[in-house]
Coordinates of C-alpha atoms and ligand atoms in Angstrom, one line a residue:
M1 CA 120.8 90.1 109.3
R2 CA 120.4 93.9 109.5
E3 CA 120.5 96.1 106.4
L4 CA 119.6 99.6 105.4
L5 CA 116.8 99.1 102.8
S6 CA 114.4 101.4 101.0
G7 CA 110.7 100.5 101.3
N8 CA 110.8 99.3 97.7
E9 CA 113.9 97.1 98.3
A10 CA 112.2 95.7 101.5
I11 CA 109.1 94.8 99.5
A12 CA 111.2 92.9 97.0
R13 CA 113.1 91.2 99.7
G14 CA 110.0 90.2 101.7
A15 CA 108.3 88.9 98.5
F16 CA 111.3 86.7 97.7
E17 CA 111.5 85.5 101.3
C18 CA 107.9 84.3 101.3
G19 CA 108.2 82.2 98.1
V20 CA 107.3 84.7 95.4
R21 CA 109.1 83.8 92.3
F22 CA 106.9 85.6 89.8
A23 CA 106.4 89.3 89.3
A24 CA 105.3 91.7 86.6
G25 CA 105.0 95.5 86.4
Y26 CA 105.3 98.6 84.5
P27 CA 107.8 101.4 85.6
G28 CA 106.4 104.4 87.4
T29 CA 107.7 106.5 90.3
P30 CA 107.7 105.7 93.2
S31 CA 107.3 102.0 92.5
T32 CA 110.0 101.2 89.9
E33 CA 112.8 99.9 92.1
I34 CA 110.6 97.1 93.5
M35 CA 110.8 95.3 90.2
E36 CA 114.4 96.2 89.6
A37 CA 115.4 94.8 93.0
F38 CA 113.2 91.7 92.8
A39 CA 114.6 90.8 89.3
K40 CA 118.0 90.3 90.9
Y41 CA 117.0 87.5 93.2
P42 CA 118.0 84.0 92.1
G43 CA 115.5 81.8 90.3
V44 CA 112.8 84.5 89.9
Y45 CA 110.8 85.4 86.8
A46 CA 110.3 89.1 86.6
E47 CA 109.1 91.1 83.6
W48 CA 108.4 94.6 82.5
S49 CA 105.0 94.2 80.8
P50 CA 104.1 96.8 78.2
N51 CA 101.5 98.4 80.6
E52 CA 99.9 97.8 83.9
K53 CA 96.8 96.1 82.6
V54 CA 99.0 93.5 80.9
A55 CA 101.1 93.1 84.0
M56 CA 97.9 92.5 86.0
E57 CA 96.6 89.9 83.6
V58 CA 100.0 88.2 83.5
C59 CA 99.9 87.9 87.3
I60 CA 96.3 86.8 87.4
G61 CA 97.3 84.0 85.1
A62 CA 100.3 83.0 87.2
A63 CA 98.2 83.0 90.3
L64 CA 95.5 80.9 88.6
A65 CA 98.3 78.4 88.0
G66 CA 99.0 78.4 91.7
A67 CA 101.9 80.8 91.9
R68 CA 102.4 83.6 94.4
A69 CA 102.3 86.5 92.0
L70 CA 103.4 90.1 92.6
V71 CA 102.2 92.9 90.4
V72 CA 103.8 96.3 90.8
M73 CA 102.7 99.8 89.6
K74 CA 102.4 103.4 90.6
H75 CA 99.0 104.8 91.7
V76 CA 97.8 105.8 88.2
G77 CA 98.8 102.4 86.9
V78 CA 95.9 100.9 88.9
N79 CA 93.6 103.0 86.7
V80 CA 95.0 101.2 83.7
A81 CA 94.8 97.8 85.4
A82 CA 91.5 98.3 87.1
D83 CA 89.4 96.3 84.5
P84 CA 91.0 92.9 85.1
L85 CA 91.5 93.6 88.8
F86 CA 87.9 94.3 89.6
T87 CA 86.8 91.0 88.1
A88 CA 89.8 89.1 89.6
S89 CA 88.2 90.2 92.9
Y90 CA 85.3 88.0 91.9
T91 CA 87.2 85.0 90.6
G92 CA 89.6 84.9 93.5
T93 CA 93.2 84.1 93.0
N94 CA 93.7 80.3 93.4
G95 CA 97.4 80.9 94.2
A96 CA 98.1 84.4 95.6
L97 CA 98.0 87.8 94.0
V98 CA 99.4 90.9 95.7
V99 CA 99.1 94.3 93.9
I100 CA 101.5 97.0 94.9
T101 CA 100.1 100.5 94.5
A102 CA 102.7 103.2 95.1
D103 CA 100.9 106.4 95.7
D104 CA 102.5 109.8 95.3
P105 CA 101.1 112.5 97.8
S106 CA 102.5 115.9 96.8
L107 CA 102.9 114.7 93.2
H108 CA 106.7 114.5 93.3
S109 CA 106.6 112.7 89.9
S110 CA 103.0 112.2 88.9
Q111 CA 100.2 113.8 87.0
N112 CA 97.7 113.5 89.8
E113 CA 97.5 112.8 93.5
Q114 CA 94.8 110.2 93.7
D115 CA 94.3 108.2 96.9
N116 CA 94.3 104.6 96.0
R117 CA 92.8 103.5 99.3
Q118 CA 89.6 104.2 97.5
Y119 CA 90.3 101.4 95.1
A120 CA 90.3 98.8 98.0
R121 CA 86.7 99.7 98.9
F122 CA 85.7 100.0 95.3
A123 CA 87.1 96.7 94.2
K124 CA 86.3 95.0 97.5
I125 CA 89.9 94.0 98.1
P126 CA 91.8 94.2 101.4
M127 CA 94.6 96.7 101.7
L128 CA 97.7 96.8 103.9
E129 CA 99.7 99.9 104.5
P130 CA 103.3 99.7 105.9
A131 CA 104.8 102.7 107.7
D132 CA 108.6 101.9 107.1
S133 CA 110.9 99.4 105.5
Q134 CA 110.7 96.8 108.2
E135 CA 106.9 96.8 107.9
A136 CA 107.2 96.8 104.1
L137 CA 109.1 93.5 104.4
E138 CA 106.7 92.0 106.9
F139 CA 103.5 93.3 105.4
I140 CA 104.2 91.9 101.9
K141 CA 104.5 88.4 103.5
I142 CA 101.2 88.9 105.4
A143 CA 99.6 90.2 102.2
F144 CA 100.4 86.9 100.4
D145 CA 99.1 84.9 103.4
I146 CA 95.9 86.8 103.4
S147 CA 95.6 86.4 99.6
E148 CA 95.9 82.6 99.9
R149 CA 93.8 82.3 103.0
F150 CA 90.9 84.4 101.7
D151 CA 91.3 83.6 98.0
T152 CA 91.5 87.3 97.1
P153 CA 93.8 89.8 95.5
V154 CA 95.4 92.0 98.2
F155 CA 96.6 95.5 97.8
L156 CA 99.8 96.7 99.5
R157 CA 99.9 100.5 99.4
S158 CA 103.1 102.4 99.7
T159 CA 103.6 106.1 99.4
T160 CA 106.7 107.9 98.1
R161 CA 108.1 108.5 101.6
V162 CA 107.9 104.8 102.5
S163 CA 109.0 103.6 99.1
H164 CA 112.1 105.8 98.9
S165 CA 113.2 106.3 102.5
K166 CA 115.8 103.9 103.8
S167 CA 115.6 102.4 107.3
V168 CA 117.1 99.5 109.1
V169 CA 115.5 96.2 108.3
T170 CA 116.2 92.9 110.2
Y171 CA 115.6 89.7 108.3
D172 CA 116.5 86.1 108.7
E173 CA 118.2 84.4 105.7
S174 CA 117.1 81.0 107.0
R175 CA 113.5 81.9 106.6
I176 CA 113.4 82.0 102.9
H177 CA 110.5 79.9 101.6
D178 CA 110.5 77.9 98.4
E179 CA 108.5 78.7 95.3
R180 CA 104.9 77.5 95.4
K181 CA 104.0 74.4 93.3
T182 CA 102.2 75.4 90.1
E183 CA 99.7 73.3 88.1
I184 CA 96.9 73.8 85.7
N185 CA 93.5 74.2 87.4
F186 CA 90.2 73.8 85.7
N187 CA 87.2 75.5 87.4
A188 CA 85.0 77.2 84.9
E189 CA 82.4 78.2 87.4
K190 CA 85.0 80.2 89.3
F191 CA 87.0 81.5 86.4
V192 CA 84.6 82.1 83.6
M193 CA 82.9 85.4 84.6
V194 CA 79.8 85.3 82.5
P195 CA 76.7 86.7 84.3
M196 CA 75.4 83.4 85.6
N197 CA 78.8 82.6 87.2
A198 CA 79.6 86.2 88.2
R199 CA 76.3 86.6 90.1
K200 CA 77.3 83.7 92.3
R201 CA 80.8 85.0 92.8
R202 CA 79.4 88.4 93.7
V203 CA 77.9 86.8 96.8
V204 CA 81.1 85.1 97.6
V205 CA 82.9 88.5 97.5
E206 CA 80.5 89.9 100.1
K207 CA 81.0 86.8 102.3
R208 CA 84.7 87.2 101.9
M209 CA 84.5 90.9 103.0
E210 CA 82.6 89.8 106.1
S211 CA 85.3 87.2 107.0
L212 CA 88.0 89.9 106.3
R213 CA 86.2 92.3 108.6
Q214 CA 86.3 89.7 111.4
F215 CA 90.0 89.0 110.6
A216 CA 90.7 92.7 110.9
E217 CA 89.5 92.8 114.5
T218 CA 92.3 90.6 115.8
F219 CA 94.9 91.3 113.1
S220 CA 98.1 91.9 115.0
E221 CA 99.1 94.9 112.8
N222 CA 96.0 96.8 113.8
R223 CA 97.7 98.0 117.0
I224 CA 96.5 100.0 120.0
E225 CA 98.9 102.0 122.1
I226 CA 97.1 103.5 125.0
T227 CA 99.2 106.0 126.9
N228 CA 97.1 109.2 127.2
P229 CA 93.4 109.0 127.9
D230 CA 92.8 112.6 126.6
V231 CA 93.8 112.2 122.9
G232 CA 93.7 109.2 120.7
I233 CA 95.0 109.2 117.1
I234 CA 93.8 106.8 114.5
T235 CA 96.2 106.7 111.6
S236 CA 98.2 104.4 109.3
G237 CA 101.3 104.3 107.0
I238 CA 103.7 107.2 107.0
S239 CA 101.2 109.5 108.8
Y240 CA 101.8 107.3 111.9
Q241 CA 105.5 108.1 111.8
H242 CA 104.9 111.9 111.5
A243 CA 102.2 111.9 114.2
K244 CA 104.4 109.9 116.5
D245 CA 107.3 112.4 115.9
A246 CA 105.0 115.3 116.7
F247 CA 103.0 113.8 119.6
P248 CA 104.8 110.8 121.1
T249 CA 102.7 110.7 124.2
Y250 CA 99.2 110.5 122.7
S251 CA 97.4 107.2 122.4
Y252 CA 97.3 105.5 119.0
L253 CA 95.3 103.1 117.0
K254 CA 97.8 102.3 114.2
L255 CA 96.0 100.5 111.3
G256 CA 98.2 98.1 109.4
M257 CA 95.1 97.1 107.3
V258 CA 93.3 100.2 106.1
Y259 CA 90.5 98.2 104.4
P260 CA 88.3 96.6 105.7
L261 CA 88.4 98.4 109.0
P262 CA 88.2 96.7 112.4
V263 CA 84.9 98.2 113.6
G264 CA 85.0 96.7 117.1
L265 CA 88.6 97.7 117.7
I266 CA 87.8 101.2 116.6
R267 CA 84.8 101.4 119.0
Y268 CA 87.0 100.0 121.8
F269 CA 89.7 102.6 121.2
A270 CA 87.1 105.3 121.1
S271 CA 85.9 104.2 124.5
K272 CA 89.4 104.6 126.0
V273 CA 90.1 108.2 124.9
R274 CA 88.2 111.4 125.3
K275 CA 89.0 113.0 121.9
I276 CA 89.9 111.2 118.6
L277 CA 91.9 112.7 115.8
V278 CA 92.1 110.9 112.4
I279 CA 95.4 111.7 110.8
E280 CA 95.7 110.7 107.1
E281 CA 97.2 112.2 104.0
L282 CA 94.8 113.0 101.0
D283 CA 91.2 111.8 101.3
P284 CA 89.2 111.4 104.5
F285 CA 89.1 107.7 103.8
L286 CA 89.3 106.4 107.4
E287 CA 87.6 109.5 108.8
E288 CA 84.4 109.1 106.8
Q289 CA 84.1 105.4 107.6
I290 CA 84.7 106.0 111.3
R291 CA 82.2 108.9 111.4
A292 CA 79.7 106.5 109.7
L293 CA 80.0 104.4 112.8
G294 CA 78.6 107.3 114.8
I295 CA 82.0 108.1 116.4
D296 CA 82.9 111.7 116.7
V297 CA 86.3 112.5 115.3
T298 CA 88.3 115.5 114.2
G299 CA 90.0 115.1 110.8
K300 CA 89.9 117.2 107.6
E301 CA 88.5 120.2 109.3
I302 CA 92.0 120.8 110.6
F303 CA 94.3 118.6 108.5
P304 CA 95.0 119.4 104.8
Y305 CA 93.4 117.4 102.0
T306 CA 96.3 117.8 99.7
G307 CA 100.0 117.0 99.8
E308 CA 102.3 115.0 102.1
F309 CA 102.3 115.5 105.8
N310 CA 105.2 116.1 108.1
P311 CA 105.4 116.5 111.8
G312 CA 105.3 120.3 111.5
I313 CA 102.1 120.2 109.5
I314 CA 100.5 117.9 112.0
E315 CA 101.6 120.0 114.9
Q316 CA 100.4 123.2 113.2
A317 CA 97.0 121.7 112.6
I318 CA 96.5 120.5 116.2
M319 CA 98.2 123.2 118.2
G320 CA 98.0 126.1 115.8
K321 CA 101.7 126.6 116.0
V322 CA 104.9 124.6 115.5
D323 CA 107.5 123.7 118.0
P324 CA 110.8 124.6 116.5
Q325 CA 111.9 121.0 117.0
C326 CA 109.1 119.8 114.7
R327 CA 109.9 122.3 112.0
L328 CA 111.6 120.9 109.0
P329 CA 115.0 122.5 108.5
E330 CA 114.8 125.4 106.1
I331 CA 117.2 124.7 103.3
S332 CA 117.7 127.5 100.9
I333 CA 118.5 126.2 97.5
P334 CA 118.1 128.1 94.2
Q335 CA 115.1 127.3 92.2
R336 CA 116.1 124.9 89.4
P337 CA 113.3 124.3 86.9
P338 CA 113.4 120.9 85.3
N339 CA 114.9 120.8 81.8
L340 CA 115.7 118.4 79.0
C341 CA 119.3 117.2 79.3
P342 CA 122.0 118.8 77.1
G343 CA 122.0 116.8 73.9
C344 CA 118.5 115.4 74.5
P345 CA 117.1 114.2 71.2
H346 CA 113.7 115.6 72.1
R347 CA 114.9 119.2 72.1
G348 CA 115.3 119.6 68.3
L349 CA 111.8 118.2 67.6
F350 CA 110.2 120.5 70.2
Y351 CA 112.1 123.5 69.1
V352 CA 110.6 123.1 65.6
L353 CA 107.1 122.3 67.0
G354 CA 107.2 125.4 69.2
K355 CA 107.8 127.6 66.2
L356 CA 105.0 126.2 64.2
K357 CA 101.4 127.5 64.7
V358 CA 100.1 124.1 65.7
F359 CA 98.5 122.6 68.8
V360 CA 100.6 119.8 70.1
T361 CA 98.7 117.2 72.2
G362 CA 101.4 115.9 74.5
D363 CA 101.9 112.7 76.5
I364 CA 104.0 111.7 79.5
G365 CA 107.7 111.3 79.3
C366 CA 110.8 113.4 79.4
Y367 CA 109.5 115.4 76.4
T368 CA 106.6 116.8 78.5
L369 CA 109.1 119.3 79.8
S370 CA 109.0 121.0 76.4
F371 CA 105.8 122.7 77.4
M372 CA 108.0 125.2 79.3
K373 CA 109.8 128.3 78.0
P374 CA 111.7 128.7 75.8
L375 CA 110.5 125.7 73.8
E376 CA 106.8 125.8 74.4
G377 CA 106.3 123.0 72.0
L378 CA 103.7 121.0 73.8
H379 CA 100.2 122.1 74.9
S380 CA 98.4 119.3 76.8
C381 CA 99.2 116.3 78.9
I382 CA 96.6 114.2 80.6
C383 CA 97.8 110.6 81.0
M384 CA 99.9 108.0 79.3
G385 CA 98.7 107.4 75.8
A386 CA 96.2 110.3 75.7
S387 CA 98.0 112.3 73.1
I388 CA 96.9 110.3 70.1
G389 CA 93.2 110.1 70.9
M390 CA 93.2 113.7 71.9
A391 CA 94.9 114.8 68.6
H392 CA 92.3 112.8 66.7
G393 CA 89.4 114.2 68.7
M394 CA 90.6 117.8 68.3
S395 CA 91.2 117.5 64.6
K396 CA 87.7 115.9 64.1
A397 CA 86.0 118.5 66.2
L398 CA 87.8 121.4 64.4
G399 CA 87.2 119.9 61.0
E400 CA 88.5 122.2 58.2
E401 CA 89.6 124.8 60.7
G402 CA 91.9 122.3 62.3
R403 CA 93.4 120.9 59.1
G404 CA 97.2 121.1 59.3
K405 CA 97.2 122.4 62.8
I406 CA 97.0 119.4 65.1
V407 CA 100.0 117.3 66.1
G408 CA 100.2 114.5 68.8
V409 CA 103.5 113.5 70.3
I410 CA 104.2 110.3 72.3
G411 CA 107.3 108.5 73.6
D412 CA 108.3 105.0 72.4
S413 CA 107.6 103.4 75.7
T414 CA 104.3 105.2 76.1
F415 CA 103.3 104.4 72.5
L416 CA 103.7 100.7 73.3
H417 CA 102.0 101.2 76.7
S418 CA 98.8 102.7 75.4
G419 CA 99.3 104.4 72.0
I420 CA 98.7 101.5 69.7
T421 CA 94.9 101.3 70.0
P422 CA 94.3 105.1 69.6
L423 CA 96.6 105.0 66.5
L424 CA 94.5 102.1 65.2
N425 CA 91.5 104.3 65.8
M426 CA 93.0 107.2 63.8
A427 CA 93.6 104.9 60.8
Y428 CA 90.1 103.4 61.1
N429 CA 88.3 106.7 61.5
K430 CA 90.3 108.6 58.9
S431 CA 92.0 111.1 61.1
D432 CA 93.8 114.2 59.8
A433 CA 96.2 114.6 62.7
V434 CA 100.0 114.1 62.6
I435 CA 101.5 111.8 65.2
I436 CA 105.1 112.0 66.2
I437 CA 106.7 109.0 68.1
C438 CA 109.6 110.3 70.0
D439 CA 111.7 107.2 69.8
N440 CA 114.7 107.6 72.1
R441 CA 115.1 103.8 72.4
T442 CA 114.3 103.6 76.1
T443 CA 111.9 104.6 78.9
A444 CA 114.0 107.5 79.9
M445 CA 111.8 109.4 82.4
T446 CA 111.6 106.6 85.0
G447 CA 115.3 105.7 84.6
M448 CA 115.9 103.8 81.4
Q449 CA 113.8 100.7 81.7
E450 CA 113.5 98.2 78.8
H451 CA 110.4 97.9 76.8
P452 CA 109.3 95.7 73.8
A453 CA 111.3 97.8 71.3
T454 CA 114.6 97.9 73.1
G455 CA 115.6 94.3 72.4
F456 CA 116.2 93.4 76.1
T457 CA 114.1 92.1 78.9
L458 CA 114.0 93.4 82.5
Q459 CA 116.4 90.6 83.5
G460 CA 118.9 91.6 80.8
E461 CA 118.2 88.9 78.3
K462 CA 118.1 89.6 74.6
A463 CA 114.6 89.8 73.2
T464 CA 112.9 90.5 70.0
S465 CA 112.5 94.2 69.4
V466 CA 109.3 95.4 67.8
D467 CA 109.8 97.4 64.6
L468 CA 107.9 100.6 65.2
Y469 CA 107.7 101.5 61.5
A470 CA 106.2 98.1 60.7
L471 CA 103.9 98.2 63.6
V472 CA 102.5 101.6 62.6
K473 CA 102.1 100.4 59.0
T474 CA 100.2 97.3 60.3
L475 CA 97.8 99.5 62.2
G476 CA 96.7 101.0 58.9
I477 CA 98.8 104.2 58.7
D478 CA 100.3 104.5 55.2
Q479 CA 102.1 107.8 55.5
I480 CA 105.2 107.2 57.8
S481 CA 108.5 108.9 57.8
V482 CA 111.6 108.7 60.0
V483 CA 113.6 111.7 61.0
D484 CA 116.7 112.5 63.1
P485 CA 115.7 115.1 65.6
Y486 CA 119.3 116.4 65.6
D487 CA 118.6 117.6 62.1
L488 CA 116.4 120.7 62.5
K489 CA 115.9 121.2 58.7
A490 CA 114.8 117.6 58.2
V491 CA 112.4 117.8 61.2
R492 CA 110.9 121.0 60.0
S493 CA 110.3 119.8 56.5
A494 CA 109.0 116.4 57.6
V495 CA 106.4 118.0 60.0
K496 CA 105.4 120.6 57.4
A497 CA 105.0 118.0 54.7
E498 CA 102.7 115.9 56.9
L499 CA 100.7 118.9 58.1
N500 CA 100.0 119.7 54.4
R501 CA 98.8 116.2 53.6
S502 CA 95.3 114.9 54.4
G503 CA 94.8 111.6 56.2
P504 CA 96.6 110.3 59.3
S505 CA 100.4 110.2 59.3
V506 CA 103.2 109.3 61.7
I507 CA 106.7 110.6 62.0
I508 CA 109.2 108.6 63.9
S509 CA 111.7 111.0 65.5
R510 CA 114.5 108.6 66.2
R511 CA 117.7 109.1 68.1
A512 CA 118.8 107.3 71.3
C513 CA 118.6 109.1 74.7
V514 CA 121.8 110.9 75.2
L515 CA 122.2 109.5 78.7
F516 CA 121.6 106.0 77.5
K517 CA 123.1 105.0 74.3
R518 CA 123.9 101.3 73.9
D519 CA 126.4 102.4 71.2
K520 CA 129.1 104.3 73.0
T521 CA 131.6 104.2 70.1
S522 CA 131.6 107.8 68.9
P523 CA 131.6 110.3 71.7
R524 CA 131.7 113.8 70.1
K525 CA 133.7 116.7 71.5
P526 CA 131.8 119.6 73.0
L527 CA 131.1 122.4 70.6
L528 CA 132.9 125.8 70.8
N529 CA 131.5 129.3 70.5
D530 CA 133.9 131.9 69.2
P531 CA 133.2 135.1 71.1
E532 CA 134.7 137.2 68.3
K533 CA 132.2 135.8 65.8
C534 CA 129.2 135.6 68.1
N535 CA 126.8 138.4 67.1
G536 CA 124.8 138.2 70.3
C537 CA 121.6 137.3 68.5
R538 CA 120.6 134.8 71.3
L539 CA 119.0 132.5 68.7
C540 CA 120.8 129.5 70.2
L541 CA 119.4 130.3 73.7
G542 CA 116.0 129.6 72.3
L543 CA 116.8 125.9 72.6
G544 CA 116.8 126.1 76.4
C545 CA 119.9 123.9 76.5
P546 CA 121.5 123.8 80.0
A547 CA 124.9 123.8 78.3
L548 CA 124.3 127.3 76.8
A549 CA 124.6 130.4 78.9
W550 CA 124.8 134.2 78.3
R551 CA 127.8 136.1 79.3
K552 CA 127.4 139.9 79.5
R553 CA 130.2 142.0 78.2
D554 CA 131.3 144.8 80.4
L555 CA 130.3 148.3 79.3
E556 CA 133.9 149.3 78.6
Q557 CA 134.3 146.3 76.3
V558 CA 131.1 147.3 74.4
A559 CA 132.3 151.0 74.1
N560 CA 135.7 150.0 72.8
D561 CA 134.5 147.5 70.3
V562 CA 133.9 149.3 67.1
S563 CA 133.0 146.2 65.2
S564 CA 130.1 145.2 67.4
K565 CA 127.7 146.7 69.9
N566 CA 126.8 143.3 71.4
Q567 CA 125.8 143.4 75.0
G568 CA 127.0 139.9 75.5
V569 CA 127.8 136.5 73.9
A570 CA 126.6 133.0 74.2
V571 CA 128.9 130.6 75.9
I572 CA 129.0 126.8 75.8
D573 CA 129.7 125.0 79.0
Q574 CA 132.3 122.4 78.0
N575 CA 131.4 120.1 80.8
L576 CA 127.8 119.9 79.8
C577 CA 127.7 120.0 76.0
N578 CA 126.9 116.7 74.4
A579 CA 127.6 118.0 70.9
C580 CA 124.1 117.5 69.5
G581 CA 124.9 120.4 67.1
L582 CA 121.4 122.1 67.3
C583 CA 122.9 125.4 68.4
A584 CA 125.4 125.3 65.5
Q585 CA 122.5 124.8 63.1
L586 CA 120.8 127.9 64.5
C587 CA 124.0 130.1 64.6
K588 CA 123.9 132.5 61.6
S589 CA 127.3 134.0 62.3
G590 CA 129.2 130.7 62.2
A591 CA 130.4 131.2 65.8
I592 CA 129.5 127.8 67.0
T593 CA 131.8 125.1 65.5
E594 CA 133.1 121.6 66.1
E595 CA 136.6 123.0 65.7
K596 CA 139.7 121.6 67.4
R597 CA 140.9 123.9 70.1
Ligands
TPP601 C1 99.8 104.7 84.0 C2 101.1 105.2 84.2 N1 102.2 104.4 84.3 C3 103.4 104.8 84.5 C4 103.7 106.1 84.5 C5 105.1 106.6 84.7 N2 105.6 107.1 83.4 C6 105.4 108.3 82.9 S1 105.9 108.5 81.4 C7 106.6 107.0 81.3 C8 107.3 106.5 80.1 C9 108.3 107.4 79.5 O1 109.0 106.8 78.5 P1 108.8 107.2 77.0 O2 107.4 107.3 76.6 O3 109.6 106.4 76.2 O4 109.3 108.7 77.0 P2 110.8 109.3 77.5 O5 110.7 109.6 78.9 O6 111.8 108.2 77.1 O7 111.0 110.5 76.7 C10 106.3 106.3 82.5 C11 106.8 105.0 82.8 C12 102.6 107.0 84.4 N3 102.7 108.3 84.5 N4 101.3 106.5 84.2

């Protein structure tokens, strides 16, 4: 069978083929589609866990019961899941555990650009790195075999290009393996990581690393292609594809396993070529280890440390110029800054916050875009869940000076991911900050995934839906209010009231994402702006709504119009307007209405 699959779809397919029937993850670009694709295979269990740490623990448990378990996350998700993972490296897996880390060089959709190959060395866990969809399908199977054979978690690292590019994949329907047998296993010495047991396991980990190093020497996916004795390139993953495109005739050592490295194979390759280049995106991960072997290589002194590579970048670094054939086509498209959708429920809230003289500690989600003009309603963003702790820390540090000036905002999915404990902390340590949960009933930013408050599972089954109000109350917050962010007055008075109060408080700003309402019963008609009534005050444009534009009046019109000297009027794009009504609330001249035409 031949099919065009993205790297993510191929990972899901390969996992299913090799008997994986258990997967957990938390959404995050560029990894999200792996879980979404896997969940559709027959007879599998797949869940969105509330965060990556939980997903990791769920899969460690499944593996302990003998399953082949797949845990999926984006690169920063591994930071969240690192605690259980590092010790699962000691316990081993019993069944099999493969961790997908989908890294994002060039930060297409991430808050940082960390190179998760470092985690393999840090946690003493082997790591495979596919270069295209076919390899993604094959490598995930190999990863599970390695996990079982060496009793270790295994990383499979993808990057955005591999995860999201589609290439032809050949697979064999008849090679689908059955689910592994599961059973309860008791082995306290191996699975109870108190110091006396962990010390013994620590030694096992080092022995395992030695066996893996030997395995790497003959591992078929660490592949040598000797063609040109002058230049040899050591590379892996997507960098291999780019390097091959730019320099098809050089010799290559393509590493399918980037940790641990095949030292003997590298020495052998070095003996066959006169000059070695190490081509890798982000950190000099391979380069430093190869240099440590005493092998002279050229690497980051010519290749960039940051961002994705492409054949042009590689050619420029090596040759000092780019062959036009290697140059990426120059496409001239107008700059289009990201913006909240027309009708986005976050807009009303952040319009109000931007007008108040408060510091808003932000979090990650669609609403993070509110930091930009014209809203400017969010002033920091570090990582998922950070807003609440930061708001608390700021208000404590500022003391009296900060009273009534610190607000933290967090999305519903992010609150359930990592906002609960910092809110508990705020209640416990008597904070003064105001927290706003932007509850749009979905995980909008990554494409509308379910979470524990939506009432549905990843596989579409009905589930219990946590009551955010009750949850916040249980954490010890007594002052809670709920507002509709489509009602500017209500939002303003709720925020002001909470800022004037002492002690921690929470406002739930509740309105379903305009792109994803389960209730589709009452679509509203786009609003109209009457150019005769519009006084050109531009107040409505302060919302930054993509459905609102400014139309200049020509000079003659302005000169002839005795009633108004407006230079222009606001216009509402009828194809974009979702009738949230915010602009009508701001319009003092009554020009914006819900009128019939
Ligand atoms: C540790 C980590 N996991 C996943 C992500 C990807 N991600 C960023 S924000 C977010 C959730 C957004 O949902 P929500 O908080 O409900 O806000 P919304 O986008 O719906 O406004 C996700 C999954 C990330 N940045 N970091």
